[in-house]
PDB file of C-alpha atoms and ligand atoms in Angstrom:
ATOM      1  CA  MET K  51       7.218 -12.690 -18.799  1.00 56.00           C
ATOM      2  CA  PRO K  52       4.359 -11.751 -20.750  1.00 63.00           C
ATOM      3  CA  ASP K  53       2.612  -8.283 -20.565  1.00 77.00           C
ATOM      4  CA  LEU K  54       0.020  -8.709 -17.895  1.00 95.00           C
ATOM      5  CA  SER K  55      -2.243  -5.193 -17.082  1.00 97.00           C
ATOM      6  CA  ASN K  56      -4.855  -6.425 -18.564  1.00 97.00           C
ATOM      7  CA  LEU K  57      -5.503  -9.767 -16.720  1.00 98.00           C
ATOM      8  CA  LYS K  58      -4.635  -6.989 -14.003  1.00 98.00           C
ATOM      9  CA  LYS K  59      -7.187  -4.735 -15.269  1.00 98.00           C
ATOM     10  CA  ALA K  60     -10.340  -7.546 -15.623  1.00 98.00           C
ATOM     11  CA  ALA K  61     -10.386  -8.980 -12.548  1.00 98.00           C
ATOM     12  CA  ALA K  62      -9.525  -5.627 -10.523  1.00 98.00           C
ATOM     13  CA  GLU K  63     -12.527  -4.254 -12.514  1.00 98.00           C
ATOM     14  CA  LYS K  64     -14.550  -7.435 -12.533  1.00 98.00           C
ATOM     15  CA  ALA K  65     -14.187  -7.260  -8.468  1.00 98.00           C
ATOM     16  CA  VAL K  66     -14.895  -3.404  -7.837  1.00 98.00           C
ATOM     17  CA  ASP K  67     -18.365  -3.706  -9.603  1.00 98.00           C
ATOM     18  CA  SER K  68     -19.362  -7.379  -8.132  1.00 98.00           C
ATOM     19  CA  TYR K  69     -18.231  -5.613  -4.437  1.00 98.00           C
ATOM     20  CA  VAL K  70     -18.237  -1.691  -3.825  1.00 98.00           C
ATOM     21  CA  GLU K  71     -21.563  -0.504  -3.750  1.00 98.00           C
ATOM     22  CA  ASP K  72     -22.896   2.559  -3.356  1.00 98.00           C
ATOM     23  CA  GLY K  73     -22.168   4.043   0.540  1.00 98.00           C
ATOM     24  CA  MET K  74     -20.165   1.696   1.716  1.00 98.00           C
ATOM     25  CA  THR K  75     -16.398   2.218   2.753  1.00 98.00           C
ATOM     26  CA  VAL K  76     -13.444   0.172   0.828  1.00 98.00           C
ATOM     27  CA  GLY K  77     -10.169  -0.649   1.763  1.00 98.00           C
ATOM     28  CA  LEU K  78      -7.713   0.103  -1.176  1.00 99.00           C
ATOM     29  CA  GLY K  79      -5.117  -2.338  -1.474  1.00 98.00           C
ATOM     30  CA  THR K  80      -1.582  -2.014  -3.102  1.00 98.00           C
ATOM     31  CA  GLY K  81       0.536  -2.959  -6.309  1.00 98.00           C
ATOM     32  CA  SER K  82       0.089  -2.975  -9.994  1.00 98.00           C
ATOM     33  CA  THR K  83      -3.681  -5.062  -9.707  1.00 98.00           C
ATOM     34  CA  ALA K  84      -4.587  -2.868  -6.900  1.00 98.00           C
ATOM     35  CA  TYR K  85      -4.039  -0.080  -9.238  1.00 98.00           C
ATOM     36  CA  PHE K  86      -6.608  -0.892 -11.567  1.00 98.00           C
ATOM     37  CA  ALA K  87      -9.535  -1.706  -8.762  1.00 98.00           C
ATOM     38  CA  ILE K  88      -8.334   2.468  -7.389  1.00 98.00           C
ATOM     39  CA  LEU K  89      -9.278   3.678 -10.850  1.00 98.00           C
ATOM     40  CA  ARG K  90     -12.808   1.877 -11.108  1.00 98.00           C
ATOM     41  CA  VAL K  91     -13.150   3.265  -7.768  1.00 98.00           C
ATOM     42  CA  GLY K  92     -12.432   7.024  -9.171  1.00 98.00           C
ATOM     43  CA  GLU K  93     -14.984   6.512 -11.615  1.00 98.00           C
ATOM     44  CA  LEU K  94     -17.621   5.386  -9.044  1.00 98.00           C
ATOM     45  CA  VAL K  95     -16.596   8.268  -7.023  1.00 98.00           C
ATOM     46  CA  ALA K  96     -17.080  10.695 -10.699  1.00 98.00           C
ATOM     47  CA  GLN K  97     -20.051   8.978 -11.262  1.00 98.00           C
ATOM     48  CA  GLY K  98     -21.331  10.206  -7.875  1.00 98.00           C
ATOM     49  CA  TYR K  99     -21.104   6.977  -5.782  1.00 98.00           C
ATOM     50  CA  LYS K 100     -20.736   8.337  -1.965  1.00 98.00           C
ATOM     51  CA  LEU K 101     -17.431   6.060  -0.114  1.00 98.00           C
ATOM     52  CA  ARG K 102     -15.259   6.414   2.660  1.00 98.00           C
ATOM     53  CA  CYS K 103     -12.214   5.230   1.933  1.00 98.00           C
ATOM     54  CA  VAL K 104      -8.436   3.912   3.516  1.00 98.00           C
ATOM     55  CA  ALA K 105      -5.448   3.289   2.119  1.00 98.00           C
ATOM     56  CA  THR K 106      -3.067   0.331   2.704  1.00 98.00           C
ATOM     57  CA  SER K 107      -0.644   2.404   1.785  1.00 98.00           C
ATOM     58  CA  GLN K 108       1.240   5.713   0.552  1.00 98.00           C
ATOM     59  CA  GLN K 109       1.539   5.053  -2.592  1.00 98.00           C
ATOM     60  CA  THR K 110      -2.431   4.249  -2.383  1.00 98.00           C
ATOM     61  CA  GLU K 111      -3.237   7.547  -1.305  1.00 98.00           C
ATOM     62  CA  ASP K 112      -1.429   9.093  -3.330  1.00 98.00           C
ATOM     63  CA  ILE K 113      -2.826   7.262  -6.931  1.00 98.00           C
ATOM     64  CA  ALA K 114      -6.483   7.504  -5.054  1.00 98.00           C
ATOM     65  CA  ARG K 115      -5.927  11.529  -4.684  1.00 98.00           C
ATOM     66  CA  GLN K 116      -4.479  12.186  -7.842  1.00 98.00           C
ATOM     67  CA  HIS K 117      -8.026   9.743  -9.284  1.00 98.00           C
ATOM     68  CA  GLY K 118     -10.571  12.177  -6.430  1.00 98.00           C
ATOM     69  CA  ILE K 119     -10.895   9.825  -4.010  1.00 98.00           C
ATOM     70  CA  GLU K 120     -10.681  10.919  -0.821  1.00 97.00           C
ATOM     71  CA  ILE K 121      -9.248   9.377   1.913  1.00 98.00           C
ATOM     72  CA  ALA K 122     -10.230   8.534   5.400  1.00 98.00           C
ATOM     73  CA  ASP K 123      -8.229   7.772   8.348  1.00 98.00           C
ATOM     74  CA  ILE K 124      -8.512   4.415   9.581  1.00 98.00           C
ATOM     75  CA  ASP K 125      -9.060   5.351  12.882  1.00 98.00           C
ATOM     76  CA  GLY K 126     -12.045   7.267  12.026  1.00 97.00           C
ATOM     77  CA  VAL K 127     -13.849   4.385   9.834  1.00 97.00           C
ATOM     78  CA  ASP K 128     -15.549   1.717  12.484  1.00 94.00           C
ATOM     79  CA  SER K 129     -14.841  -1.334   9.933  1.00 95.00           C
ATOM     80  CA  ILE K 130     -14.146  -1.678   6.169  1.00 98.00           C
ATOM     81  CA  ASP K 131     -17.149  -3.223   4.449  1.00 98.00           C
ATOM     82  CA  VAL K 132     -15.118  -4.259   1.624  1.00 98.00           C
ATOM     83  CA  THR K 133     -11.434  -4.155   0.901  1.00 99.00           C
ATOM     84  CA  ILE K 134      -9.440  -4.538  -3.116  1.00 98.00           C
ATOM     85  CA  ASP K 135      -6.238  -5.805  -2.392  1.00 98.00           C
ATOM     86  CA  GLY K 136      -3.802  -8.296  -4.621  1.00 98.00           C
ATOM     87  CA  ALA K 137      -1.065 -10.768  -3.380  1.00 98.00           C
ATOM     88  CA  ASP K 138       1.497 -12.672  -4.884  1.00 98.00           C
ATOM     89  CA  GLU K 139       0.170 -16.004  -4.255  1.00 98.00           C
ATOM     90  CA  ILE K 140      -2.284 -17.959  -3.362  1.00 98.00           C
ATOM     91  CA  ASP K 141      -2.999 -21.623  -2.485  1.00 98.00           C
ATOM     92  CA  PRO K 142      -6.152 -23.258  -2.951  1.00 98.00           C
ATOM     93  CA  HIS K 143      -7.311 -22.650   0.705  1.00 98.00           C
ATOM     94  CA  LEU K 144      -7.184 -18.604   0.030  1.00 98.00           C
ATOM     95  CA  ASN K 145      -4.091 -18.218   1.809  1.00 98.00           C
ATOM     96  CA  LEU K 146      -1.937 -16.336   0.439  1.00 98.00           C
ATOM     97  CA  ILE K 147       1.413 -14.889   1.075  1.00 98.00           C
ATOM     98  CA  LYS K 148       1.750 -10.754   0.325  1.00 98.00           C
ATOM     99  CA  GLY K 149       4.049  -7.747   0.938  1.00 98.00           C
ATOM    100  CA  LEU K 150       6.084  -7.625  -2.759  1.00 98.00           C
ATOM    101  CA  GLY K 151       5.021  -4.253  -2.808  1.00 97.00           C
ATOM    102  CA  GLY K 152       6.312  -3.993   0.620  1.00 98.00           C
ATOM    103  CA  ALA K 153       3.138  -2.857   2.363  1.00 98.00           C
ATOM    104  CA  LEU K 154       2.082  -5.633   4.459  1.00 98.00           C
ATOM    105  CA  LEU K 155       1.868  -4.223   7.620  1.00 98.00           C
ATOM    106  CA  ARG K 156      -0.751  -1.318   6.381  1.00 98.00           C
ATOM    107  CA  GLU K 157      -2.466  -4.057   4.429  1.00 98.00           C
ATOM    108  CA  LYS K 158      -2.452  -6.602   7.116  1.00 98.00           C
ATOM    109  CA  ILE K 159      -4.727  -3.788   9.645  1.00 98.00           C
ATOM    110  CA  VAL K 160      -6.761  -3.119   7.097  1.00 98.00           C
ATOM    111  CA  ALA K 161      -8.252  -6.719   6.612  1.00 98.00           C
ATOM    112  CA  ALA K 162      -8.679  -7.167   9.705  1.00 98.00           C
ATOM    113  CA  ALA K 163     -10.448  -4.650   9.993  1.00 98.00           C
ATOM    114  CA  THR K 164     -12.012  -5.341   6.729  1.00 98.00           C
ATOM    115  CA  VAL K 165     -15.731  -7.258   6.052  1.00 98.00           C
ATOM    116  CA  ALA K 166     -14.947  -8.374   3.145  1.00 98.00           C
ATOM    117  CA  GLU K 167     -11.299  -8.766   1.939  1.00 98.00           C
ATOM    118  CA  VAL K 168     -11.356  -9.404  -1.984  1.00 98.00           C
ATOM    119  CA  ILE K 169      -8.331 -10.338  -3.707  1.00 99.00           C
ATOM    120  CA  VAL K 170      -7.428  -9.663  -7.047  1.00 98.00           C
ATOM    121  CA  ALA K 171      -4.682 -11.398  -9.281  1.00 98.00           C
ATOM    122  CA  ASP K 172      -3.583 -12.737 -12.681  1.00 98.00           C
ATOM    123  CA  GLU K 173      -3.434 -16.934 -12.857  1.00 98.00           C
ATOM    124  CA  THR K 174       0.013 -16.775 -12.498  1.00 98.00           C
ATOM    125  CA  LYS K 175      -0.537 -16.068  -8.516  1.00 98.00           C
ATOM    126  CA  LEU K 176      -2.320 -19.342  -8.072  1.00 98.00           C
ATOM    127  CA  VAL K 177       0.212 -21.883  -6.345  1.00 98.00           C
ATOM    128  CA  GLU K 178      -0.619 -25.388  -4.378  1.00 98.00           C
ATOM    129  CA  LYS K 179       1.549 -24.806  -1.679  1.00 98.00           C
ATOM    130  CA  LEU K 180       3.110 -21.361  -0.995  1.00 98.00           C
ATOM    131  CA  GLY K 181       6.298 -20.364  -0.571  1.00 98.00           C
ATOM    132  CA  THR K 182       6.860 -22.375  -3.863  1.00 98.00           C
ATOM    133  CA  LYS K 183       7.556 -18.802  -5.954  1.00 97.00           C
ATOM    134  CA  ALA K 184       7.696 -16.204  -3.853  1.00 98.00           C
ATOM    135  CA  PRO K 185      10.064 -14.868  -1.249  1.00 98.00           C
ATOM    136  CA  LEU K 186       7.907 -14.467   1.826  1.00 98.00           C
ATOM    137  CA  PRO K 187       8.612 -11.342   2.770  1.00 98.00           C
ATOM    138  CA  VAL K 188       8.296 -10.418   6.465  1.00 98.00           C
ATOM    139  CA  GLU K 189       8.874  -6.594   7.631  1.00 98.00           C
ATOM    140  CA  VAL K 190      11.426  -6.423  11.029  1.00 98.00           C
ATOM    141  CA  CYS K 191      11.868  -3.505  12.942  1.00 98.00           C
ATOM    142  CA  ARG K 192      15.628  -1.732  11.743  1.00 98.00           C
ATOM    143  CA  PHE K 193      17.232  -2.434  15.512  1.00 98.00           C
ATOM    144  CA  GLY K 194      18.704  -5.523  15.286  1.00 98.00           C
ATOM    145  CA  HIS K 195      17.259  -7.165  12.026  1.00 98.00           C
ATOM    146  CA  GLY K 196      20.698  -9.010  11.331  1.00 98.00           C
ATOM    147  CA  LYS K 197      19.677 -10.841  15.264  1.00 98.00           C
ATOM    148  CA  THR K 198      15.948 -10.798  13.871  1.00 98.00           C
ATOM    149  CA  SER K 199      17.312 -12.602  10.159  1.00 98.00           C
ATOM    150  CA  TYR K 200      18.948 -15.168  12.357  1.00 98.00           C
ATOM    151  CA  GLY K 201      15.709 -16.253  14.130  1.00 98.00           C
ATOM    152  CA  LEU K 202      13.943 -16.210  10.638  1.00 98.00           C
ATOM    153  CA  ALA K 203      17.144 -18.259   8.577  1.00 98.00           C
ATOM    154  CA  ARG K 204      16.366 -20.876  11.889  1.00 98.00           C
ATOM    155  CA  ASN K 205      13.126 -21.849  10.182  1.00 98.00           C
ATOM    156  CA  GLY K 206      13.908 -23.277   7.312  1.00 97.00           C
ATOM    157  CA  CYS K 207      14.578 -20.044   4.674  1.00 98.00           C
ATOM    158  CA  GLN K 208      16.847 -18.065   3.538  1.00 98.00           C
ATOM    159  CA  PRO K 209      16.131 -14.040   4.323  1.00 98.00           C
ATOM    160  CA  THR K 210      17.737 -11.699   2.087  1.00 98.00           C
ATOM    161  CA  LEU K 211      17.385  -7.907   3.123  1.00 98.00           C
ATOM    162  CA  ARG K 212      15.283  -6.052   0.428  1.00 98.00           C
ATOM    163  CA  MET K 213      17.138  -3.542  -0.571  1.00 98.00           C
ATOM    164  CA  LYS K 214      16.130  -0.207  -3.156  1.00 98.00           C
ATOM    165  CA  ASP K 215      18.784   1.834  -4.847  1.00 98.00           C
ATOM    166  CA  GLY K 216      21.149   0.671  -3.222  1.00 98.00           C
ATOM    167  CA  GLU K 217      20.162   0.898   0.532  1.00 98.00           C
ATOM    168  CA  PRO K 218      17.681  -1.088   2.476  1.00 98.00           C
ATOM    169  CA  PHE K 219      14.169  -0.657   1.924  1.00 98.00           C
ATOM    170  CA  VAL K 220      12.224   0.993   4.100  1.00 98.00           C
ATOM    171  CA  SER K 221       8.327   0.508   5.004  1.00 98.00           C
ATOM    172  CA  ASP K 222       5.745   3.214   5.212  1.00 98.00           C
ATOM    173  CA  GLY K 223       5.788   1.904   8.995  1.00 98.00           C
ATOM    174  CA  GLY K 224       9.509   3.285   8.772  1.00 98.00           C
ATOM    175  CA  ASN K 225      10.558  -0.720   9.038  1.00 98.00           C
ATOM    176  CA  TYR K 226      13.236  -3.055   6.908  1.00 98.00           C
ATOM    177  CA  ILE K 227      11.917  -6.139   4.977  1.00 98.00           C
ATOM    178  CA  TYR K 228      13.236  -9.499   4.517  1.00 99.00           C
ATOM    179  CA  ASP K 229      12.640 -11.661   1.908  1.00 98.00           C
ATOM    180  CA  CYS K 230      12.327 -15.158   3.073  1.00 98.00           C
ATOM    181  CA  ARG K 231      13.145 -18.453   0.832  1.00 98.00           C
ATOM    182  CA  PHE K 232      12.082 -21.264   1.325  1.00 98.00           C
ATOM    183  CA  PRO K 233      13.548 -24.075  -0.749  1.00 97.00           C
ATOM    184  CA  ASP K 234      10.616 -26.436  -0.673  1.00 97.00           C
ATOM    185  CA  GLY K 235       7.544 -23.922   0.093  1.00 98.00           C
ATOM    186  CA  ILE K 236       6.649 -23.751   3.542  1.00 98.00           C
ATOM    187  CA  GLU K 237       4.014 -27.008   4.640  1.00 97.00           C
ATOM    188  CA  LYS K 238       2.570 -25.755   7.255  1.00 98.00           C
ATOM    189  CA  PRO K 239       1.691 -22.008   6.664  1.00 98.00           C
ATOM    190  CA  TYR K 240       0.026 -21.695  10.278  1.00 98.00           C
ATOM    191  CA  PHE K 241       2.946 -22.986  12.291  1.00 98.00           C
ATOM    192  CA  MET K 242       5.098 -20.590   9.758  1.00 98.00           C
ATOM    193  CA  GLN K 243       3.433 -17.892  11.206  1.00 98.00           C
ATOM    194  CA  SER K 244       3.720 -18.618  14.522  1.00 98.00           C
ATOM    195  CA  ALA K 245       6.852 -18.925  14.448  1.00 98.00           C
ATOM    196  CA  ILE K 246       8.235 -16.334  12.582  1.00 98.00           C
ATOM    197  CA  ASP K 247       5.457 -14.082  14.668  1.00 98.00           C
ATOM    198  CA  THR K 248       7.342 -15.139  18.419  1.00 98.00           C
ATOM    199  CA  ILE K 249      10.523 -13.548  16.892  1.00 98.00           C
ATOM    200  CA  PRO K 250      11.836 -10.270  18.602  1.00 98.00           C
ATOM    201  CA  GLY K 251      12.082  -7.583  15.968  1.00 98.00           C
ATOM    202  CA  VAL K 252       9.415  -8.719  13.476  1.00 98.00           C
ATOM    203  CA  VAL K 253       6.960  -6.710  12.942  1.00 98.00           C
ATOM    204  CA  GLU K 254       5.036  -8.632  11.123  1.00 98.00           C
ATOM    205  CA  CYS K 255       4.802 -11.854   8.486  1.00 98.00           C
ATOM    206  CA  GLY K 256       3.370 -11.664   4.833  1.00 98.00           C
ATOM    207  CA  LEU K 257       0.627 -15.112   5.808  1.00 98.00           C
ATOM    208  CA  PHE K 258      -2.701 -13.622   5.036  1.00 98.00           C
ATOM    209  CA  LEU K 259      -4.509 -16.908   6.745  1.00 98.00           C
ATOM    210  CA  ASN K 260      -7.561 -17.522   7.058  1.00 98.00           C
ATOM    211  CA  CYS K 261      -8.492 -13.815   5.455  1.00 98.00           C
ATOM    212  CA  ALA K 262      -9.806 -13.805   2.553  1.00 98.00           C
ATOM    213  CA  VAL K 263     -13.259 -14.283   1.213  1.00 98.00           C
ATOM    214  CA  SER K 264     -13.010 -14.422  -2.369  1.00 98.00           C
ATOM    215  CA  ALA K 265     -10.067 -14.138  -4.826  1.00 98.00           C
ATOM    216  CA  VAL K 266     -11.111 -12.817  -8.711  1.00 98.00           C
ATOM    217  CA  ILE K 267      -8.350 -14.405 -11.020  1.00 98.00           C
ATOM    218  CA  ALA K 268      -8.176 -13.521 -14.511  1.00 98.00           C
ATOM    219  CA  HIS K 269      -6.994 -16.174 -16.433  1.00 97.00           C
ATOM    220  CA  SER K 270      -5.007 -15.132 -20.081  1.00 95.00           C
ATOM    221  CA  ASP K 271      -7.923 -17.645 -22.118  1.00 95.00           C
ATOM    222  CA  GLY K 272      -9.930 -14.635 -21.075  1.00 95.00           C
ATOM    223  CA  THR K 273     -12.258 -16.609 -18.842  1.00 97.00           C
ATOM    224  CA  ILE K 274     -12.524 -14.208 -14.934  1.00 97.00           C
ATOM    225  CA  GLU K 275     -12.858 -16.806 -12.067  1.00 97.00           C
ATOM    226  CA  GLU K 276     -14.078 -16.762  -9.065  1.00 98.00           C
ATOM    227  CA  ARG K 277     -13.281 -18.396  -5.863  1.00 97.00           C
ATOM    228  CA  LYS K 278     -15.281 -18.327  -2.448  1.00 97.00           C
ATOM    229  CA  ALA K 279     -13.241 -19.652   0.613  1.00 93.00           C
TER     230      ALA K 279
HETATM  231  C1  5RP X 509       2.166  -5.008  -1.738  1.00 96.92           C
HETATM  232  C2  5RP X 509       1.546  -6.484  -2.642  1.00 96.92           C
HETATM  233  C3  5RP X 509       0.677  -5.918  -2.911  1.00 96.92           C
HETATM  234  O1  5RP X 509      -0.965  -6.770  -3.408  1.00 96.92           O
HETATM  235  C4  5RP X 509       1.010  -8.011  -4.013  1.00 96.92           C
HETATM  236  O2  5RP X 509       2.707  -7.295  -4.255  1.00 96.92           O
HETATM  237  C5  5RP X 509       0.924  -8.046  -5.612  1.00 96.92           C
HETATM  238  O3  5RP X 509       0.699  -7.127  -5.953  1.00 96.92           O
HETATM  239  P1  5RP X 509       0.856  -7.172  -7.887  1.00 96.92           P
HETATM  240  O4  5RP X 509      -0.415  -6.857  -7.733  1.00 96.92           O
HETATM  241  O5  5RP X 509       1.327  -5.514  -8.311  1.00 96.92           O
HETATM  242  O6  5RP X 509       1.275  -7.996  -8.167  1.00 96.92           O
HETATM  243  O7  5RP X 509       1.047  -7.195  -1.109  1.00 96.92           O
HETATM  244  O8  5RP X 509       2.287  -5.496  -0.071  1.00 96.92           O
END
């Protein structure tokens, strides 16, 4: 796997410079690409920008604070002007799979409160059909999670309980995550989202449909492309 850090950094910085203005309320995403956006926002704060920021994970909150960014309680802000977040897959309609970083629940809550959800990514995240490269993360209640996984499997995927250090991974919300592999990708993402959302025990699904207004994609040839919904 080539080192994609330069591409992630380029996309993240371009998105912050294009979308973040003094006085805004800004959502800070989670993951190795959003990390560079947090650093850039930290630079703007150091320059004197007055921003209110909300975080999509504890990890992001910690990184932001280390870089001089104060984090507000999401319930203390009316709406979020722009959120800059990463993605695991981006299809031609800017529908997304998110959650390999384990933050899908807070990411979706923040996205739902956001006017402009801007995705930052390197070119490896682009797919023709969702579910062809990445598994679909689904956050589930710990109680009866095995039963919930049978419900997931009935939708044509192979769900695998995410592990960390030999134990099930626990999200910021205290839940487990199943990574669901679809052998032929996800044919109808909207139907799949509805089907998954109705399974008892499912807390949140990593499909982010009709959510992003823009995706800033860095390519290995040095160009940065912006795709708008
Ligand atoms: C975390 C996410 C991330 O945005 C996604 O996993 C992309 O991360 P990275 O930029 O490290 O590839 O959804 O829950």
